[in-house]
XYZ file of C-alpha atoms in Angstrom:
397
model
C 19.322 16.409 1.083
C 20.672 17.994 -2.051
C 18.371 18.033 -5.055
C 18.855 19.491 -8.554
C 15.690 21.141 -9.831
C 15.282 21.075 -13.563
C 12.898 23.920 -14.366
C 10.945 23.676 -17.587
C 8.056 25.608 -19.017
C 4.985 23.546 -19.551
C 3.596 23.978 -23.011
C -0.092 23.249 -23.533
C -0.847 20.722 -26.187
C -4.198 19.965 -27.729
C -4.976 16.317 -28.281
C -7.589 15.674 -30.927
C -9.411 12.410 -30.932
C -10.996 11.341 -34.212
C -13.351 8.530 -34.908
C -13.204 6.758 -38.249
C -15.788 4.180 -39.157
C -15.760 2.009 -42.246
C -18.812 0.225 -43.475
C -18.196 -2.589 -45.876
C -21.074 -3.899 -47.952
C -21.548 -6.739 -50.390
C -24.343 -7.810 -52.669
C -24.215 -11.186 -50.953
C -23.781 -10.033 -47.287
C -25.746 -7.750 -45.032
C -23.839 -4.750 -43.620
C -22.558 -5.284 -40.075
C -24.570 -3.653 -37.326
C -21.395 -3.264 -35.205
C -18.920 -0.584 -36.326
C -15.209 -1.204 -35.843
C -14.200 -0.346 -32.254
C -10.560 0.557 -31.598
C -8.838 -1.179 -28.712
C -9.538 1.014 -25.674
C -6.760 -0.390 -23.505
C -4.028 1.987 -22.399
C -0.494 1.046 -23.336
C 0.851 1.247 -19.777
C -0.484 2.293 -16.399
C 2.064 2.997 -13.655
C 1.055 3.193 -10.001
C 3.512 4.799 -7.584
C 2.708 3.784 -4.001
C 4.317 6.509 -1.913
C 4.441 6.347 1.886
C 5.965 9.690 2.823
C 4.999 10.061 6.485
C 8.600 9.759 7.598
C 11.961 11.468 7.126
C 11.506 11.345 3.342
C 8.466 13.631 3.444
C 10.388 16.560 1.949
C 11.463 14.430 -1.021
C 8.029 13.621 -2.383
C 7.303 17.119 -3.732
C 10.445 17.309 -5.940
C 9.808 13.748 -7.123
C 6.279 14.756 -8.145
C 7.708 17.711 -10.041
C 9.937 15.268 -11.898
C 6.868 13.179 -12.722
C 5.223 16.250 -14.249
C 8.346 16.845 -16.318
C 8.357 13.200 -17.385
C 4.920 13.333 -19.000
C 6.129 15.914 -21.486
C 7.663 12.851 -23.146
C 4.737 10.492 -22.482
C 1.476 10.296 -24.415
C -1.117 10.608 -21.664
C -3.878 9.580 -24.043
C -2.240 6.138 -24.156
C -0.542 5.964 -20.735
C -1.579 6.695 -17.174
C 0.642 7.812 -14.283
C -0.949 7.563 -10.847
C 0.384 8.083 -7.360
C -1.130 6.950 -4.103
C 0.338 9.201 -1.446
C 0.170 9.409 2.289
C 1.687 12.632 3.617
C 1.641 14.730 6.767
C -0.314 17.527 5.051
C -3.125 15.660 3.322
C -5.391 12.727 3.857
C -4.401 9.695 1.759
C -5.096 10.336 -1.915
C -4.899 8.672 -5.299
C -3.751 11.216 -7.879
C -3.535 11.081 -11.657
C -1.366 13.254 -13.873
C -3.599 15.062 -16.373
C -3.074 17.498 -19.207
C -4.594 20.945 -18.700
C -4.584 24.225 -20.576
C -1.725 25.382 -18.360
C 0.385 22.258 -18.733
C 0.272 19.199 -16.497
C -1.010 18.743 -12.984
C -2.125 16.168 -10.447
C -5.850 15.560 -10.263
C -7.438 13.857 -7.265
C -9.018 10.569 -8.301
C -9.992 9.459 -4.822
C -9.529 10.520 -1.215
C -9.276 7.847 1.443
C -10.084 7.851 5.113
C -7.275 7.495 7.588
C -8.921 4.553 9.327
C -6.735 2.163 7.345
C -2.982 2.807 7.564
C -1.147 3.084 4.258
C 0.760 -0.117 4.953
C -2.174 -2.210 6.093
C -2.887 -5.150 3.772
C -6.453 -3.921 3.237
C -5.374 -0.466 2.038
C -2.640 -1.784 -0.248
C -5.045 -4.271 -1.851
C -7.762 -1.649 -2.142
C -5.550 0.806 -4.016
C -3.940 -1.738 -6.333
C -7.211 -3.469 -7.242
C -8.956 -0.147 -7.823
C -6.281 0.926 -10.294
C -6.370 -2.422 -12.099
C -10.163 -2.300 -12.357
C -10.329 1.322 -13.512
C -7.428 1.593 -15.931
C -7.539 -1.306 -18.371
C -4.045 -1.545 -19.842
C -1.793 -3.811 -21.829
C 0.975 -3.258 -19.261
C 1.027 -2.354 -15.595
C 3.920 -1.082 -13.527
C 4.134 -0.715 -9.746
C 6.662 1.480 -7.944
C 7.006 1.334 -4.161
C 8.295 4.629 -2.723
C 9.412 4.879 0.925
C 11.989 3.526 3.322
C 12.727 -0.194 3.288
C 15.154 -2.607 4.841
C 15.071 -5.710 2.731
C 13.946 -9.103 3.896
C 14.427 -8.586 7.599
C 11.106 -8.634 9.430
C 9.002 -5.857 10.859
C 8.076 -7.257 14.223
C 5.478 -4.668 15.168
C 4.634 -4.672 18.847
C 7.699 -6.824 19.546
C 9.960 -3.834 18.919
C 9.965 -3.276 22.653
C 12.477 -6.122 22.718
C 14.819 -3.973 20.590
C 14.431 -6.278 17.620
C 15.055 -4.815 14.157
C 12.174 -3.390 12.152
C 13.080 -4.348 8.596
C 10.770 -4.624 5.638
C 9.065 -2.151 3.306
C 7.729 1.240 4.269
C 7.635 3.519 7.258
C 4.399 5.211 8.255
C 4.940 7.296 11.374
C 1.476 8.826 11.185
C -0.435 5.734 12.238
C -1.295 5.038 15.849
C -1.204 1.307 15.197
C 2.322 0.130 16.143
C 1.891 -3.034 14.086
C 1.141 -1.101 10.883
C 4.095 1.254 10.534
C 5.726 -1.205 8.123
C 4.934 -4.440 6.285
C 6.876 -7.648 5.905
C 8.007 -8.552 2.421
C 6.232 -11.903 2.221
C 2.937 -10.311 3.251
C 3.392 -7.474 0.769
C 4.102 -9.925 -2.046
C 0.970 -11.906 -1.191
C -1.142 -8.805 -1.854
C 0.058 -8.495 -5.461
C -2.103 -10.388 -7.998
C -0.246 -13.029 -9.976
C 0.865 -12.398 -13.540
C -0.421 -8.828 -13.850
C 2.529 -6.461 -13.549
C 5.161 -5.983 -16.211
C 7.510 -4.636 -13.552
C 7.706 -3.913 -9.848
C 10.321 -1.313 -8.914
C 11.318 -0.599 -5.320
C 12.491 3.003 -5.150
C 13.763 2.371 -1.650
C 16.790 0.896 0.085
C 18.122 -2.675 0.107
C 15.359 -4.371 -1.879
C 17.512 -6.172 -4.434
C 18.062 -9.099 -2.082
C 17.411 -12.655 -3.202
C 14.960 -13.372 -0.383
C 12.703 -10.461 -1.363
C 13.138 -11.032 -5.081
C 12.100 -14.653 -4.722
C 8.944 -13.725 -2.808
C 7.806 -11.702 -5.834
C 8.251 -14.481 -8.387
C 5.089 -14.809 -10.424
C 4.039 -11.286 -9.469
C 5.873 -9.428 -12.228
C 7.942 -9.996 -15.318
C 10.758 -7.744 -14.123
C 11.883 -6.787 -10.625
C 13.984 -3.660 -10.107
C 15.758 -2.847 -6.867
C 18.922 -1.586 -5.210
C 21.139 -3.951 -3.167
C 22.478 -0.987 -1.183
C 20.874 2.157 0.109
C 19.740 4.806 -2.336
C 20.203 8.526 -1.847
C 17.097 10.220 -0.511
C 16.479 11.814 -3.903
C 15.613 8.359 -5.181
C 14.687 7.727 -8.779
C 14.995 10.618 -11.287
C 11.397 10.208 -12.432
C 11.691 12.651 -15.309
C 14.326 10.411 -16.903
C 12.980 6.983 -15.948
C 9.201 7.177 -16.456
C 9.409 7.690 -20.250
C 11.433 4.448 -20.424
C 8.931 2.345 -18.492
C 5.748 3.459 -20.229
C 4.529 3.132 -23.810
C 3.784 0.103 -25.939
C 6.797 -1.792 -24.622
C 8.044 -0.664 -21.190
C 11.795 -1.114 -20.815
C 12.816 -1.410 -17.137
C 16.433 -2.110 -18.117
C 16.581 1.180 -20.005
C 14.981 2.894 -17.029
C 17.592 1.398 -14.702
C 20.322 2.537 -17.069
C 18.971 6.106 -16.904
C 18.794 5.849 -13.107
C 22.415 4.774 -12.887
C 23.632 7.330 -15.407
C 21.968 10.093 -13.371
C 23.944 9.210 -10.252
C 27.198 8.164 -11.880
C 27.378 11.576 -13.593
C 26.115 13.605 -10.622
C 27.740 17.077 -10.419
C 28.857 16.478 -6.832
C 31.328 13.605 -6.623
C 30.370 12.788 -3.038
C 26.887 11.876 -4.266
C 27.988 9.635 -7.124
C 26.796 6.546 -5.289
C 24.276 4.078 -6.664
C 23.565 0.422 -7.288
C 20.733 -1.128 -9.274
C 19.714 -4.431 -10.807
C 16.897 -5.647 -13.064
C 15.818 -9.250 -12.611
C 14.025 -11.349 -15.215
C 11.542 -13.051 -12.919
C 10.760 -15.770 -15.441
C 14.333 -16.992 -14.964
C 14.750 -16.515 -11.218
C 14.379 -20.238 -10.513
C 17.741 -20.739 -12.239
C 19.430 -18.904 -9.367
C 17.522 -21.050 -6.912
C 18.705 -24.226 -8.630
C 22.371 -23.220 -8.474
C 22.161 -22.119 -4.856
C 20.291 -25.258 -3.796
C 23.034 -27.440 -5.222
C 25.847 -25.350 -3.762
C 24.358 -24.999 -0.293
C 24.109 -28.732 0.325
C 27.824 -29.025 1.000
C 28.625 -26.569 3.788
C 26.541 -25.554 6.770
C 28.006 -22.203 7.798
C 30.611 -19.813 6.439
C 32.312 -16.670 7.665
C 31.400 -13.601 5.587
C 34.438 -11.526 6.609
C 35.729 -11.406 3.007
C 32.329 -10.882 1.343
C 31.174 -7.645 -0.223
C 28.796 -6.114 2.325
C 26.046 -3.871 0.994
C 24.706 -2.437 4.243
C 25.895 -0.162 6.979
C 24.855 0.588 10.530
C 22.301 -1.682 12.155
C 20.632 -2.729 8.908
C 21.133 -6.246 7.668
C 23.832 -7.208 7.201
C 23.279 -8.114 3.549
C 26.153 -9.609 1.560
C 27.019 -10.294 -2.069
C 25.104 -13.383 -3.136
C 27.839 -14.543 -5.513
C 30.419 -14.483 -2.716
C 28.116 -16.600 -0.586
C 27.507 -19.167 -3.327
C 31.211 -19.630 -3.926
C 32.045 -19.811 -0.227
C 29.374 -22.459 0.331
C 30.870 -24.645 -2.375
C 33.803 -26.959 -1.541
C 37.028 -25.980 -3.267
C 37.131 -29.065 -5.486
C 33.762 -28.116 -7.021
C 34.192 -24.350 -6.957
C 35.259 -23.826 -10.562
C 32.269 -25.730 -11.894
C 29.868 -23.917 -9.619
C 31.389 -20.555 -10.472
C 30.711 -21.269 -14.140
C 27.141 -22.329 -13.389
C 26.604 -19.255 -11.237
C 27.884 -16.900 -13.925
C 25.605 -18.533 -16.522
C 22.599 -18.237 -14.210
C 23.409 -14.632 -13.421
C 23.739 -13.749 -17.103
C 20.327 -15.274 -17.775
C 18.491 -13.847 -14.788
C 20.004 -10.383 -14.271
C 19.372 -8.436 -17.448
C 20.963 -5.219 -16.169
C 23.212 -4.411 -13.213
C 25.403 -1.474 -12.350
C 27.278 -0.092 -9.380
C 29.386 2.979 -8.803
C 33.008 2.659 -7.771
C 32.253 3.060 -4.062
C 29.389 2.121 -1.779
C 27.774 4.084 1.048
C 30.480 2.930 3.437
C 33.117 4.456 1.182
C 34.408 0.998 0.274
C 35.241 -0.058 -3.255
C 32.739 -2.300 -5.010
C 34.530 -5.034 -6.920
C 32.819 -4.808 -10.296
C 33.813 -8.360 -11.203
C 32.096 -9.764 -8.121
C 29.077 -7.460 -8.094
C 25.940 -9.381 -9.097
C 23.329 -6.771 -8.210
C 21.812 -9.156 -5.645
C 22.449 -9.348 -1.922
C 21.575 -12.070 0.573
C 21.242 -12.839 4.245
C 23.771 -15.247 5.778
C 21.720 -17.937 7.418
C 22.869 -19.232 10.781
C 21.168 -22.559 11.605
C 22.204 -22.230 15.242
C 20.476 -18.857 15.673
C 17.073 -19.297 17.327
C 16.149 -15.595 17.406
C 12.800 -14.322 16.138
C 14.605 -12.785 13.169
C 16.028 -16.132 12.110
C 12.689 -17.821 12.752
C 11.103 -15.355 10.367
C 13.821 -16.098 7.807
C 12.905 -19.760 7.954
C 9.356 -18.843 6.933
C 10.442 -17.251 3.644
C 10.038 -19.046 0.334
C 13.757 -18.761 -0.400
C 14.610 -20.791 2.702
C 12.480 -23.684 1.500
C 13.589 -23.329 -2.108
C 17.290 -23.790 -1.439
C 16.651 -26.767 0.815
C 18.086 -25.662 4.121
């Protein structure tokens, strides 16, 4: 791992809270017994759910330093930055960034027992609901920090059959072999409906249509990467100020993320992809795909953009798949419909010139969204799991 440390001096700032009350009286009305009370909601609360008991353990500390740098440009009296972390050194903790006389630091809000693994449904729900109950805010953001492998399933104890373990998270500290990761559909089910302004996966391969569709109704904006992401992950010092405040701007945050990597001092590390999805419009993509997929049963993806390497996936460019599934005589019309849907649904997308395989990314074809190529003749457990996803039913397979 290569990481650039931006060292800054933390300057103490004194925040003065004042209370102003106004009492209005009238010869015809009695004075009110209830003084004016200012809205006590925070502007934005961001929870970072970090599972670092894996090969990324060394990356959490520099990311936390970036978070401390970020709050120099964030009003902590109006915004809250919290991180739930599971590490090799400490018991699971919920931390909050606070302002002190010496600058900024992480303060322990709660320590958790290790009886529940970090990726167990009970622990995830416990942490999220606790934050929502404690920090009343106009906006909430949720960032998932760890390894991930898209919409492919984590099959737990069935790994002995050499089946792929794909999903979100990797917790190598737990003794429960079924809790080292969590499937995407289960994770989505733990998120309360209509609460989060954005959900951002700071992990690999999560901008796939199957995962995105599972999170419909869970957030206004979904942010993910169709490819891998370098182990440095999000530059939190640059992104967090964009996704807090009165009006969080995930698209601006994604732009800062991409700019960071596209201008990286070392050319070999100028690799990144990102997309921001307007979840209120995601059904438009489903409508186009449903209509296109009714014509052709299977296609060969040999000419598709492939966003994965090694044993992961494979995940391919969704736009390539849509066009290939459409008969040639209808292709122009469907291409137009696809482009309109993409313009409506994907509010920001960017990709560097090359991917992690060293291959060129065709910028004209890049949609920011990957997909799995469904094989109706495949009866494996992986394909059976795929058939259980909401996307499978939505597009009418």
